[in-house]
Amino acid sequence: MSTSTQPSETPVASRTLRREVGLIGLLWASEGSIIGSGWLFGANGALKMAGPAALISWGIAALIIIVLALVHAELGGMFAITGGTARFPHYAFGGAAGASFGWFSWLQAASVAPVEVEAMIQYAQHWKWADSWMTVKDQTHVLTPLGIFIAVVLLAICVAINFLGIRMLARVNNAATWWKVGVPMLAILALAMTNFHASNFTGGGGFMPFGLKAVLLAIPGSGIVFSLLGFEQAIQLAGESSNPKRDIPRATILSILIGAAIYILVQVVYIAALPAESFVKGWANLSYAGDAAPLAGLAMVVGMGWLAFVLFADAVVSPGGTALIYSTSTSRISYGLSRNGYFPALFERTDRRGVPWFGMVMAFVAGCVFFLPFPNWQQLVNLITSASVLMYAGAPLALGAFRSRLPGYPRAYTLPAGLTMAPIAFILANFIIVWSGWTTVWKLGVAILIGYLLLAITQIFKLNPIKPQLDYKAAQWLLPYLGGIGLLEYLSSFGPMKNPVLPFGWDMGAVAVFSLAIYFWAMAVALPTERIESMIEETVVVEQGGH
């Protein structure tokens, strides 16, 4: 093949990422993803759904996400590969499972940047010059046609910054994340020291006015899980880490611990700072001036105009920083999926700065598409939460398989009691999916079918020279798992039926038993050691600079 049209590149160089990101860059990539629009909206939504018992919701969600993060930390320390969360199931269960979980991962990442842009626009409603960007329908702020245009422009800016290269991206994200962590801490201290009313925790109908089920529903439904997502970003950038074996586990674990602490403290001071008249009609009817921008509006109500000013500025920096890093992540996931043969080979093409340029362009296109069926923050958050947790569910399965098939493989971090923690993590992930509700789960099912169609087109039209082995035998549990979770959702108390077949409590037990059955089925049919080692040799070694 002639290379005269691209004299500055070689076929190998055009598919190579640069290892230039250190521990702080990885930590802040994850932290910058965790601290986004969730801290600006999550406390308000959780309080309306669960009352002050939202603190329990945050605690449960934090424990679940920490368990999943610990699982990912071991996997990330084993395989320093770009788009890792999308590829671990591939090595454990072959092509069919890898393609499925890879699509879940890409779907989740591609939808985060647009939801962060929507958050920026909603907070901008404070200014008159932006009030034509959104309108209110059924007490929900939705984008207008002009708002969609502004959203597309903001998304384009995030993509453009990515083309400056991974080193420049890390610097920009590091600076933004220092701000994103500092502002919540400032708000926590300011509200706690000047407006802390302990009686609020038992007012408005009591601490748990809507019962335990509402506490669980608030975990995915109010944006709590969405707020805590993002710890995996360090793993997605593993192929660009300067010392992945050491830094990835540290960055993964530290990021979720810092993020969970910040979110729980924000919920505490938000409840305590509210004036009594704002919840006199009960927590479900919480209302005060400017509550379209909940935290900034609260700051103005309690007479802290300076803090409101900082929060309105943060409503640009925090969501914008998260949109930036997820644009990066989406392109790296598609890069990894292409390396495995699931996406067209174009997704592997990088420019002279090592940026997967086609993956970045398609991340932008996908983000624009999401604005149409999901024109407001809450609708898109629900889909992202379910897709994210479904993606996370692949990691405990992969961990169990690797503990069995690769017991002597080097691990920078080894999860204590890993063979016990893995099935527990799988159960917890499935709990969150069921708690998301039928409306969200059936839409996720449609998205999954679209993904299978796109993956099939790649193979039918030979858009990638790699023809992955689908290894149906090792993935024989996959379709029963997806179908079974959908059925349990429908039959459960979180489903659409007024008189569910599985009442509250019994449905949780059924999900746990079903999850264990799928887990041990998957362990029994996972790929043999020789096949896993062969795939690692073919892909991981090459990606790290081998031949």
Short mmCIF file of N, CA and C in Angstrom, two decimals, residues 20-33 166-167 169-178 181 233-234 237 240-244 246-248 250-252 254-255 258 325:
data_model
loop_
_atom_site.label_atom_id
_atom_site.label_comp_id
_atom_site.label_asym_id
_atom_site.label_seq_id
_atom_site.Cartn_x
_atom_site.Cartn_y
_atom_site.Cartn_z
N GLU A 20 1.25 9.12 28.81
CA GLU A 20 1.72 10.38 29.37
C GLU A 20 0.95 10.82 30.62
N VAL A 21 0.08 9.97 31.16
CA VAL A 21 -0.77 10.35 32.28
C VAL A 21 -0.27 9.70 33.56
N GLY A 22 -0.03 10.53 34.61
CA GLY A 22 0.44 10.03 35.90
C GLY A 22 -0.70 9.78 36.86
N LEU A 23 -0.36 9.52 38.14
CA LEU A 23 -1.36 9.19 39.17
C LEU A 23 -2.38 10.31 39.34
N ILE A 24 -1.91 11.55 39.46
CA ILE A 24 -2.85 12.66 39.66
C ILE A 24 -3.76 12.81 38.46
N GLY A 25 -3.21 12.65 37.26
CA GLY A 25 -4.04 12.74 36.06
C GLY A 25 -5.12 11.68 36.05
N LEU A 26 -4.78 10.44 36.45
CA LEU A 26 -5.76 9.36 36.50
C LEU A 26 -6.79 9.59 37.61
N LEU A 27 -6.29 10.00 38.78
CA LEU A 27 -7.20 10.26 39.90
C LEU A 27 -8.18 11.36 39.56
N TRP A 28 -7.67 12.44 38.96
CA TRP A 28 -8.55 13.56 38.64
C TRP A 28 -9.44 13.25 37.45
N ALA A 29 -9.03 12.33 36.58
CA ALA A 29 -9.93 11.89 35.50
C ALA A 29 -11.16 11.23 36.10
N SER A 30 -10.95 10.36 37.09
CA SER A 30 -12.08 9.72 37.77
C SER A 30 -12.85 10.71 38.63
N GLU A 31 -12.12 11.50 39.44
CA GLU A 31 -12.80 12.45 40.33
C GLU A 31 -13.55 13.50 39.53
N GLY A 32 -12.96 13.94 38.42
CA GLY A 32 -13.63 14.92 37.59
C GLY A 32 -14.90 14.39 36.97
N SER A 33 -14.99 13.07 36.81
CA SER A 33 -16.20 12.46 36.29
C SER A 33 -17.24 12.27 37.39
N ILE A 166 -3.77 14.12 24.82
CA ILE A 166 -4.05 13.60 26.17
C ILE A 166 -3.29 14.38 27.23
N ARG A 167 -2.06 14.86 26.94
CA ARG A 167 -1.32 15.60 27.95
C ARG A 167 -2.02 16.92 28.25
N LEU A 169 -5.15 17.58 27.68
CA LEU A 169 -6.44 17.25 28.29
C LEU A 169 -6.27 17.02 29.79
N ALA A 170 -5.22 16.26 30.17
CA ALA A 170 -4.99 15.99 31.58
C ALA A 170 -4.75 17.27 32.36
N ARG A 171 -4.02 18.22 31.76
CA ARG A 171 -3.77 19.49 32.44
C ARG A 171 -5.06 20.28 32.62
N VAL A 172 -5.86 20.37 31.55
CA VAL A 172 -7.12 21.09 31.64
C VAL A 172 -8.04 20.44 32.67
N ASN A 173 -8.12 19.12 32.64
CA ASN A 173 -9.00 18.41 33.57
C ASN A 173 -8.50 18.52 35.00
N ASN A 174 -7.16 18.48 35.20
CA ASN A 174 -6.61 18.63 36.55
C ASN A 174 -7.02 19.97 37.15
N ALA A 175 -6.87 21.04 36.37
CA ALA A 175 -7.23 22.37 36.86
C ALA A 175 -8.72 22.45 37.16
N ALA A 176 -9.55 21.92 36.25
CA ALA A 176 -11.00 21.96 36.46
C ALA A 176 -11.41 21.16 37.68
N THR A 177 -10.74 20.02 37.91
CA THR A 177 -11.14 19.15 39.02
C THR A 177 -10.76 19.75 40.37
N TRP A 178 -9.64 20.46 40.45
CA TRP A 178 -9.33 21.16 41.71
C TRP A 178 -10.47 22.10 42.06
N VAL A 181 -13.70 20.04 43.10
CA VAL A 181 -13.65 19.50 44.46
C VAL A 181 -13.70 20.63 45.48
N GLN A 233 -13.04 5.91 35.01
CA GLN A 233 -12.34 6.69 33.99
C GLN A 233 -10.83 6.45 34.01
N ALA A 234 -10.26 6.23 35.18
CA ALA A 234 -8.83 5.91 35.25
C ALA A 234 -8.53 4.62 34.50
N LEU A 237 -8.50 5.04 30.68
CA LEU A 237 -7.29 5.69 30.18
C LEU A 237 -6.03 4.89 30.46
N GLU A 240 -2.97 4.95 28.35
CA GLU A 240 -2.20 6.19 28.28
C GLU A 240 -1.57 6.54 29.63
N SER A 241 -1.55 5.57 30.55
CA SER A 241 -0.96 5.76 31.87
C SER A 241 0.54 5.49 31.82
N SER A 242 1.32 6.34 32.50
CA SER A 242 2.78 6.16 32.52
C SER A 242 3.19 5.03 33.44
N ASN A 243 2.38 4.69 34.46
CA ASN A 243 2.69 3.58 35.37
C ASN A 243 1.38 2.91 35.78
N PRO A 244 0.74 2.21 34.84
CA PRO A 244 -0.62 1.71 35.08
C PRO A 244 -0.76 0.72 36.21
N ARG A 246 0.74 0.45 39.02
CA ARG A 246 0.74 1.10 40.33
C ARG A 246 -0.40 2.08 40.49
N ASP A 247 -0.64 2.90 39.48
CA ASP A 247 -1.50 4.06 39.62
C ASP A 247 -2.99 3.79 39.45
N ILE A 248 -3.36 2.81 38.61
CA ILE A 248 -4.78 2.61 38.32
C ILE A 248 -5.57 2.15 39.54
N ARG A 250 -4.90 2.68 42.70
CA ARG A 250 -4.93 3.79 43.64
C ARG A 250 -5.94 4.86 43.21
N ALA A 251 -5.88 5.22 41.94
CA ALA A 251 -6.78 6.26 41.44
C ALA A 251 -8.23 5.83 41.53
N THR A 252 -8.51 4.57 41.22
CA THR A 252 -9.88 4.06 41.24
C THR A 252 -10.48 4.11 42.64
N LEU A 254 -9.31 5.73 45.48
CA LEU A 254 -9.31 7.06 46.09
C LEU A 254 -10.43 7.93 45.54
N SER A 255 -10.67 7.83 44.24
CA SER A 255 -11.67 8.71 43.62
C SER A 255 -13.06 8.48 44.19
N ILE A 258 -13.31 9.77 47.94
CA ILE A 258 -13.43 11.23 48.00
C ILE A 258 -14.81 11.67 47.53
N ILE A 325 -14.28 14.95 30.07
CA ILE A 325 -13.59 13.68 30.29
C ILE A 325 -14.39 12.51 29.73
#
